[in-house]
Structure formats: structure tokens, C-alpha cells
CSV table of N, CA, C and O in Angstrom, one decimal:
chain,number,residue,atom,x,y,z
A,1415,MET,N,-31.9,-102.3,-134.0
A,1415,MET,CA,-31.0,-102.0,-132.9
A,1415,MET,C,-31.1,-102.1,-131.6
A,1415,MET,O,-32.3,-101.5,-131.3
A,1416,THR,N,-30.8,-103.2,-131.0
A,1416,THR,CA,-31.0,-103.2,-129.3
A,1416,THR,C,-30.8,-102.1,-128.6
A,1416,THR,O,-29.9,-101.1,-129.0
A,1417,THR,N,-31.2,-101.7,-127.3
A,1417,THR,CA,-31.1,-100.8,-126.6
A,1417,THR,C,-29.4,-100.7,-126.3
A,1417,THR,O,-29.0,-99.3,-126.5
A,1418,THR,N,-29.2,-101.6,-126.0
A,1418,THR,CA,-27.6,-101.5,-125.5
A,1418,THR,C,-26.9,-101.2,-126.9
A,1418,THR,O,-25.9,-100.4,-126.7
A,1419,ALA,N,-27.0,-101.9,-128.0
A,1419,ALA,CA,-26.1,-101.5,-129.2
A,1419,ALA,C,-26.5,-99.9,-129.6
A,1419,ALA,O,-25.4,-99.2,-129.6
A,1420,LYS,N,-27.4,-99.5,-129.2
A,1420,LYS,CA,-27.6,-97.9,-129.5
A,1420,LYS,C,-26.9,-97.1,-128.6
A,1420,LYS,O,-26.5,-95.9,-128.9
A,1421,ARG,N,-27.0,-97.5,-127.4
A,1421,ARG,CA,-26.2,-96.9,-126.5
A,1421,ARG,C,-24.6,-96.7,-126.7
A,1421,ARG,O,-23.9,-95.9,-126.5
A,1422,ASN,N,-24.4,-98.0,-127.1
A,1422,ASN,CA,-23.1,-98.4,-127.5
A,1422,ASN,C,-22.4,-97.2,-128.8
A,1422,ASN,O,-21.3,-96.9,-128.7
A,1423,ALA,N,-23.3,-97.1,-129.6
A,1423,ALA,CA,-23.0,-96.2,-131.2
A,1423,ALA,C,-23.2,-94.9,-130.5
A,1423,ALA,O,-22.3,-94.0,-130.6
A,1424,ILE,N,-24.0,-94.4,-129.7
A,1424,ILE,CA,-24.2,-93.3,-128.7
A,1424,ILE,C,-23.1,-92.9,-128.2
A,1424,ILE,O,-22.3,-92.0,-128.6
A,1425,GLN,N,-22.1,-93.7,-127.5
A,1425,GLN,CA,-21.1,-93.7,-126.7
A,1425,GLN,C,-20.0,-93.3,-127.6
A,1425,GLN,O,-18.8,-92.6,-127.6
A,1426,GLN,N,-19.8,-94.1,-128.4
A,1426,GLN,CA,-18.7,-93.9,-129.5
A,1426,GLN,C,-18.6,-92.8,-130.0
A,1426,GLN,O,-17.7,-92.0,-130.4
A,1427,ALA,N,-19.9,-92.5,-130.7
A,1427,ALA,CA,-19.7,-91.0,-131.5
A,1427,ALA,C,-20.2,-90.0,-130.8
A,1427,ALA,O,-19.5,-88.9,-131.1
A,1428,TYR,N,-20.5,-89.6,-129.5
A,1428,TYR,CA,-20.9,-88.7,-128.9
A,1428,TYR,C,-20.5,-88.3,-127.5
A,1428,TYR,O,-19.9,-87.4,-126.7
A,1429,LEU,N,-20.6,-89.3,-126.5
A,1429,LEU,CA,-20.5,-89.4,-125.2
A,1429,LEU,C,-18.7,-89.2,-124.8
A,1429,LEU,O,-18.7,-88.6,-123.8
A,1430,ASP,N,-18.0,-89.3,-125.4
A,1430,ASP,CA,-16.6,-89.3,-125.0
A,1430,ASP,C,-16.3,-87.8,-125.0
A,1430,ASP,O,-15.4,-87.2,-124.5
A,1431,HIS,N,-17.1,-86.8,-125.6
A,1431,HIS,CA,-17.2,-85.1,-126.0
A,1431,HIS,C,-18.2,-84.9,-125.1
A,1431,HIS,O,-17.8,-83.4,-124.6
A,1432,TYR,N,-19.2,-85.4,-124.9
A,1432,TYR,CA,-20.3,-84.3,-124.3
A,1432,TYR,C,-21.3,-85.2,-123.5
A,1432,TYR,O,-21.2,-86.3,-123.3
A,1433,ASP,N,-22.0,-84.5,-123.0
A,1433,ASP,CA,-23.1,-84.8,-121.7
A,1433,ASP,C,-24.2,-84.4,-122.8
A,1433,ASP,O,-24.2,-83.5,-123.5
A,1434,LEU,N,-25.2,-85.5,-122.7
A,1434,LEU,CA,-26.7,-85.5,-123.9
A,1434,LEU,C,-27.8,-85.5,-123.1
A,1434,LEU,O,-28.2,-86.4,-122.2
A,1435,TRP,N,-28.8,-84.5,-123.3
A,1435,TRP,CA,-30.4,-84.9,-123.0
A,1435,TRP,C,-30.7,-86.0,-123.8
A,1435,TRP,O,-30.3,-86.0,-125.1
A,1436,ILE,N,-31.6,-86.8,-123.2
A,1436,ILE,CA,-32.4,-88.0,-124.4
A,1436,ILE,C,-33.9,-87.7,-123.7
A,1436,ILE,O,-34.0,-87.3,-122.7
A,1437,ASP,N,-34.4,-88.2,-124.3
A,1437,ASP,CA,-36.0,-87.8,-124.2
A,1437,ASP,C,-36.4,-88.7,-122.8
A,1437,ASP,O,-36.7,-90.0,-123.0
A,1438,GLY,N,-36.8,-88.0,-122.0
A,1438,GLY,CA,-37.0,-88.8,-120.8
A,1438,GLY,C,-37.3,-87.7,-119.7
A,1438,GLY,O,-36.5,-86.7,-119.4
A,1439,SER,N,-38.1,-87.6,-118.7
A,1439,SER,CA,-38.4,-86.9,-117.5
A,1439,SER,C,-39.1,-87.8,-116.4
A,1439,SER,O,-40.0,-88.6,-116.8
A,1440,ASP,N,-39.0,-86.9,-115.2
A,1440,ASP,CA,-39.8,-88.1,-114.5
A,1440,ASP,C,-40.7,-86.7,-113.3
A,1440,ASP,O,-41.0,-87.2,-112.4
A,1441,ALA,N,-41.0,-85.7,-114.3
A,1441,ALA,CA,-41.7,-84.5,-113.6
A,1441,ALA,C,-43.0,-84.8,-113.2
A,1441,ALA,O,-43.6,-84.3,-112.4
A,1442,ALA,N,-43.7,-85.9,-114.3
A,1442,ALA,CA,-44.8,-86.2,-113.9
A,1442,ALA,C,-45.2,-87.1,-112.7
A,1442,ALA,O,-46.4,-86.9,-112.0
A,1443,GLN,N,-44.2,-88.0,-112.4
A,1443,GLN,CA,-44.6,-89.1,-111.8
A,1443,GLN,C,-43.0,-89.0,-110.6
A,1443,GLN,O,-42.3,-89.8,-111.6
A,1444,GLU,N,-42.6,-88.5,-110.0
A,1444,GLU,CA,-41.2,-88.8,-109.4
A,1444,GLU,C,-40.7,-90.3,-109.2
A,1444,GLU,O,-41.3,-91.0,-108.7
A,1445,GLY,N,-39.7,-90.6,-109.8
A,1445,GLY,CA,-39.1,-91.9,-109.9
A,1445,GLY,C,-39.5,-92.7,-111.0
A,1445,GLY,O,-38.9,-93.8,-111.3
A,1446,THR,N,-40.1,-92.3,-111.9
A,1446,THR,CA,-40.7,-92.9,-113.1
A,1446,THR,C,-40.7,-92.1,-114.2
A,1446,THR,O,-41.1,-90.9,-114.5
A,1447,TRP,N,-39.6,-92.7,-115.0
A,1447,TRP,CA,-39.3,-91.9,-116.3
A,1447,TRP,C,-40.1,-92.1,-117.5
A,1447,TRP,O,-40.8,-93.3,-117.6
A,1448,ARG,N,-40.6,-91.1,-117.8
A,1448,ARG,CA,-41.7,-91.0,-119.0
A,1448,ARG,C,-40.9,-90.0,-120.4
A,1448,ARG,O,-40.5,-89.2,-120.1
A,1449,THR,N,-41.4,-90.3,-121.3
A,1449,THR,CA,-41.2,-89.5,-122.7
A,1449,THR,C,-42.0,-88.7,-122.7
A,1449,THR,O,-43.1,-88.4,-122.2
A,1450,GLU,N,-41.8,-87.6,-123.9
A,1450,GLU,CA,-42.4,-86.3,-124.0
A,1450,GLU,C,-43.6,-86.8,-124.1
A,1450,GLU,O,-44.9,-86.0,-123.8
A,1451,ASP,N,-44.2,-87.8,-125.0
A,1451,ASP,CA,-45.8,-88.1,-125.2
A,1451,ASP,C,-46.3,-89.4,-124.2
A,1451,ASP,O,-47.3,-89.5,-124.2
A,1452,GLY,N,-45.6,-89.2,-122.7
A,1452,GLY,CA,-46.2,-89.7,-122.0
A,1452,GLY,C,-45.8,-91.4,-121.5
A,1452,GLY,O,-46.3,-92.0,-120.8
A,1453,GLN,N,-45.1,-91.7,-122.6
A,1453,GLN,CA,-44.7,-93.5,-122.4
A,1453,GLN,C,-44.0,-93.6,-121.2
A,1453,GLN,O,-42.8,-92.7,-121.2
A,1454,THR,N,-44.0,-94.6,-120.6
A,1454,THR,CA,-43.0,-95.1,-119.6
A,1454,THR,C,-41.7,-95.5,-120.0
A,1454,THR,O,-41.9,-96.2,-121.2
A,1455,VAL,N,-40.6,-95.0,-119.8
A,1455,VAL,CA,-39.1,-95.3,-120.5
A,1455,VAL,C,-38.6,-96.6,-119.4
A,1455,VAL,O,-38.6,-96.6,-118.7
A,1456,THR,N,-38.1,-97.5,-120.4
A,1456,THR,CA,-37.4,-98.6,-119.7
A,1456,THR,C,-36.1,-98.3,-120.2
A,1456,THR,O,-35.6,-98.5,-121.1
A,1457,ILE,N,-35.2,-98.8,-119.2
A,1457,ILE,CA,-33.8,-98.5,-119.5
A,1457,ILE,C,-33.0,-99.8,-119.2
A,1457,ILE,O,-33.1,-100.0,-118.1
A,1458,PRO,N,-33.1,-100.8,-120.3
A,1458,PRO,CA,-32.5,-102.2,-119.5
A,1458,PRO,C,-31.2,-102.2,-119.4
A,1458,PRO,O,-30.9,-103.2,-118.7
A,1459,PHE,N,-30.4,-101.1,-119.6
A,1459,PHE,CA,-28.9,-101.3,-119.0
A,1459,PHE,C,-28.6,-100.5,-117.9
A,1459,PHE,O,-27.6,-100.9,-117.6
A,1460,MET,N,-29.5,-100.6,-117.2
A,1460,MET,CA,-29.5,-100.0,-116.1
A,1460,MET,C,-30.2,-100.9,-115.0
A,1460,MET,O,-31.3,-101.3,-115.2
A,1461,SER,N,-29.6,-100.9,-113.9
A,1461,SER,CA,-30.2,-101.7,-112.6
A,1461,SER,C,-30.8,-100.7,-111.5
A,1461,SER,O,-29.9,-100.1,-110.9
A,1462,PRO,N,-32.2,-100.6,-110.9
A,1462,PRO,CA,-32.3,-99.9,-110.0
A,1462,PRO,C,-31.7,-100.1,-109.0
A,1462,PRO,O,-31.6,-99.3,-108.1
A,1463,SER,N,-31.4,-101.6,-108.8
A,1463,SER,CA,-30.6,-101.6,-107.4
A,1463,SER,C,-29.2,-101.0,-107.1
A,1463,SER,O,-29.0,-101.0,-106.2
A,1464,THR,N,-28.5,-101.0,-108.2
A,1464,THR,CA,-27.3,-100.6,-108.6
A,1464,THR,C,-27.2,-99.0,-108.8
A,1464,THR,O,-26.2,-98.4,-108.4
A,1465,ILE,N,-27.9,-98.5,-109.5
A,1465,ILE,CA,-28.0,-97.2,-109.9
A,1465,ILE,C,-29.4,-96.2,-109.7
A,1465,ILE,O,-30.4,-96.7,-110.4
A,1466,PRO,N,-29.5,-95.6,-108.6
A,1466,PRO,CA,-30.7,-95.4,-108.0
A,1466,PRO,C,-31.2,-94.1,-108.5
A,1466,PRO,O,-31.5,-93.1,-108.2
A,1467,GLU,N,-31.4,-93.9,-110.2
A,1467,GLU,CA,-31.8,-92.7,-111.0
A,1467,GLU,C,-33.3,-93.2,-111.3
A,1467,GLU,O,-33.9,-94.2,-111.6
A,1468,PRO,N,-34.3,-92.1,-111.7
A,1468,PRO,CA,-33.9,-90.8,-111.0
A,1468,PRO,C,-33.8,-90.6,-109.4
A,1468,PRO,O,-34.6,-91.3,-108.9
A,1469,ASN,N,-32.9,-89.6,-109.0
A,1469,ASN,CA,-33.1,-89.3,-107.5
A,1469,ASN,C,-33.2,-87.9,-107.1
A,1469,ASN,O,-32.6,-87.6,-106.0
A,1470,GLY,N,-33.4,-87.1,-108.1
A,1470,GLY,CA,-32.9,-85.6,-107.8
A,1470,GLY,C,-34.0,-84.8,-107.4
A,1470,GLY,O,-34.3,-83.7,-107.2
A,1471,GLY,N,-35.3,-85.9,-106.9
A,1471,GLY,CA,-36.4,-84.8,-106.4
A,1471,GLY,C,-36.8,-84.0,-107.4
A,1471,GLY,O,-36.8,-84.2,-108.6
A,1472,THR,N,-37.6,-83.1,-107.1
A,1472,THR,CA,-38.4,-82.0,-107.9
A,1472,THR,C,-37.5,-81.2,-108.4
A,1472,THR,O,-37.6,-80.6,-109.3
A,1473,ALA,N,-36.3,-80.9,-108.3
A,1473,ALA,CA,-35.2,-80.1,-108.4
A,1473,ALA,C,-34.6,-80.6,-109.8
A,1473,ALA,O,-33.9,-80.0,-110.6
A,1474,ALA,N,-34.6,-81.9,-110.4
A,1474,ALA,CA,-33.9,-82.7,-111.6
A,1474,ALA,C,-34.7,-83.3,-111.8
A,1474,ALA,O,-34.8,-84.7,-111.3
A,1475,ASN,N,-35.2,-83.1,-112.9
A,1475,ASN,CA,-36.3,-83.7,-113.7
A,1475,ASN,C,-35.9,-84.5,-115.3
A,1475,ASN,O,-36.8,-85.3,-115.5
A,1476,CYS,N,-35.0,-84.0,-115.7
A,1476,CYS,CA,-34.9,-84.3,-117.1
A,1476,CYS,C,-33.8,-85.5,-117.4
A,1476,CYS,O,-32.6,-85.3,-116.6
A,1477,LEU,N,-33.7,-86.4,-118.2
A,1477,LEU,CA,-33.0,-87.6,-118.4
A,1477,LEU,C,-31.5,-87.1,-119.1
A,1477,LEU,O,-31.8,-86.4,-120.3
A,1478,PHE,N,-30.1,-87.5,-118.6
A,1478,PHE,CA,-29.0,-87.2,-119.2
A,1478,PHE,C,-28.6,-88.5,-119.7
A,1478,PHE,O,-28.8,-89.3,-118.8
A,1479,ILE,N,-27.3,-88.2,-120.5
A,1479,ILE,CA,-26.6,-89.6,-120.5
A,1479,ILE,C,-25.2,-89.0,-120.7
A,1479,ILE,O,-24.8,-88.0,-121.4
A,1480,ASP,N,-23.8,-89.8,-120.2
A,1480,ASP,CA,-22.9,-89.2,-120.3
A,1480,ASP,C,-22.4,-90.5,-120.5
A,1480,ASP,O,-22.6,-91.5,-120.3
A,1481,THR,N,-20.4,-90.5,-120.6
A,1481,THR,CA,-19.7,-91.8,-120.7
A,1481,THR,C,-19.8,-92.7,-119.6
A,1481,THR,O,-20.2,-94.2,-119.9
A,1482,ASP,N,-20.4,-92.3,-118.3
A,1482,ASP,CA,-20.4,-93.8,-117.6
A,1482,ASP,C,-21.7,-93.2,-116.6
A,1482,ASP,O,-21.7,-94.1,-115.4
A,1483,GLU,N,-22.7,-92.6,-117.0
A,1483,GLU,CA,-23.9,-92.4,-116.0
A,1483,GLU,C,-25.2,-92.1,-116.7
A,1483,GLU,O,-24.9,-91.4,-118.3
A,1484,LEU,N,-26.6,-92.2,-116.3
A,1484,LEU,CA,-27.4,-91.7,-116.9
A,1484,LEU,C,-28.4,-91.5,-115.7
A,1484,LEU,O,-28.6,-92.7,-114.7
A,1485,GLY,N,-28.8,-90.4,-115.7
A,1485,GLY,CA,-29.3,-89.8,-114.4
A,1485,GLY,C,-30.3,-88.6,-114.9
A,1485,GLY,O,-30.6,-88.0,-115.8
A,1486,ASP,N,-30.9,-88.0,-113.7
A,1486,ASP,CA,-31.9,-86.7,-113.9
A,1486,ASP,C,-30.9,-85.5,-113.3
A,1486,ASP,O,-29.8,-85.8,-112.8
A,1487,TYR,N,-31.3,-84.6,-114.3
A,1487,TYR,CA,-30.7,-83.2,-113.9
A,1487,TYR,C,-31.6,-82.4,-114.2
A,1487,TYR,O,-32.7,-82.4,-114.7
A,1488,PRO,N,-31.3,-81.1,-113.3
A,1488,PRO,CA,-32.2,-80.0,-113.6
A,1488,PRO,C,-32.7,-79.6,-115.4
A,1488,PRO,O,-31.0,-79.6,-116.2
A,1489,CYS,N,-33.3,-79.5,-115.7
A,1489,CYS,CA,-34.0,-79.4,-117.1
A,1489,CYS,C,-33.6,-78.2,-117.5
A,1489,CYS,O,-33.5,-77.7,-119.0
A,1490,THR,N,-33.1,-77.1,-116.7
A,1490,THR,CA,-32.5,-75.8,-117.4
A,1490,THR,C,-31.1,-75.8,-117.7
A,1490,THR,O,-30.5,-74.6,-118.1
A,1491,ALA,N,-30.6,-76.6,-117.4
A,1491,ALA,CA,-28.9,-76.9,-117.7
A,1491,ALA,C,-28.8,-77.0,-118.9
A,1491,ALA,O,-29.7,-77.4,-120.0
A,1492,SER,N,-27.7,-76.3,-119.6
A,1492,SER,CA,-27.3,-76.2,-121.1
A,1492,SER,C,-26.8,-77.8,-121.6
A,1492,SER,O,-25.4,-77.8,-121.1
A,1493,MET,N,-27.1,-78.5,-122.2
A,1493,MET,CA,-26.7,-79.5,-122.9
A,1493,MET,C,-26.9,-79.7,-124.0
A,1493,MET,O,-27.9,-79.3,-125.0
A,1494,GLY,N,-26.1,-80.4,-125.0
A,1494,GLY,CA,-26.6,-81.2,-126.4
A,1494,GLY,C,-27.7,-82.2,-126.3
A,1494,GLY,O,-28.3,-82.6,-125.2
A,1495,TYR,N,-28.5,-82.5,-127.4
A,1495,TYR,CA,-29.3,-83.7,-126.9
A,1495,TYR,C,-29.0,-84.6,-128.3
A,1495,TYR,O,-28.4,-84.3,-129.1
A,1496,ILE,N,-29.8,-85.6,-128.3
A,1496,ILE,CA,-29.8,-86.7,-129.3
A,1496,ILE,C,-31.1,-86.9,-129.4
A,1496,ILE,O,-31.8,-87.3,-128.3
A,1497,CYS,N,-31.5,-87.3,-130.5
A,1497,CYS,CA,-33.0,-87.6,-130.8
A,1497,CYS,C,-33.0,-89.0,-131.7
A,1497,CYS,O,-31.7,-89.3,-132.7
A,1498,GLU,N,-33.9,-89.5,-132.1
A,1498,GLU,CA,-34.3,-90.9,-132.8
A,1498,GLU,C,-35.2,-90.7,-133.6
A,1498,GLU,O,-36.4,-90.0,-133.1
A,1499,VAL,N,-35.1,-90.8,-135.0
A,1499,VAL,CA,-36.3,-90.8,-135.9
A,1499,VAL,C,-36.3,-91.9,-136.6
A,1499,VAL,O,-35.5,-92.7,-136.6
A,1500,GLY,N,-37.8,-92.1,-136.8
A,1500,GLY,CA,-38.0,-93.3,-137.8
A,1500,GLY,C,-37.7,-93.3,-139.2
A,1500,GLY,O,-36.6,-92.3,-139.7
A,1501,LYS,N,-37.7,-94.4,-139.9
A,1501,LYS,CA,-37.0,-94.8,-141.1
A,1501,LYS,C,-37.9,-93.4,-142.2
A,1501,LYS,O,-38.9,-92.8,-142.3
A,1502,VAL,N,-36.9,-92.6,-142.8
A,1502,VAL,CA,-37.4,-91.7,-143.6
A,1502,VAL,C,-37.2,-91.9,-145.3
A,1502,VAL,O,-36.1,-92.6,-145.8
A,1503,ASN,N,-38.3,-91.7,-145.7
A,1503,ASN,CA,-38.4,-92.6,-147.3
A,1503,ASN,C,-37.8,-91.5,-148.1
A,1503,ASN,O,-38.1,-90.5,-148.1
């Protein structure tokens, strides 16, 4: 499933009701999204020229998604989360 298709599925199932944490932080290097295991996060459905995220400085380092936004927010905020797991046999 493409990243855009995943986002659309998530939006239909969850985002109309919740803000969600997704795996990403720019705590290690401000302005660069990385996953928990250190991989760089590429967000193809966002354009850095139109959506300047992450932009919260050191006060907001965790990646969240909602119905019309994807950005950084203080990691101490209480939100639901969504994760992806590989194929389970």
C-alpha cells in the first residue's frame, strides 16, 4: 500500500475523531524527522515549501497527524497513537 493510500485509510478510520502520534521525532536533529530506530522519515504527501514542519524548535519534537495537518508537537501531550506492524504468520 502506498504512503498516500495508508494516510487515506488512517484518515477514514481514525482521524475524523482523534489526533494521533505516529513514529517520528526531530529531537536528534532539529528539522529532520527520524523514526525511533534512527531512520530518516520521508513524508511524500507533504511539501516542505507549503507545510514548514517540523517547526516547533526544541519544545515540540514528536510527529502527530490529524485530519488536515501533520506536524510536530510537545512529546508530553496526551494523544492516541497508530503503528504499523509487518505481516504476522
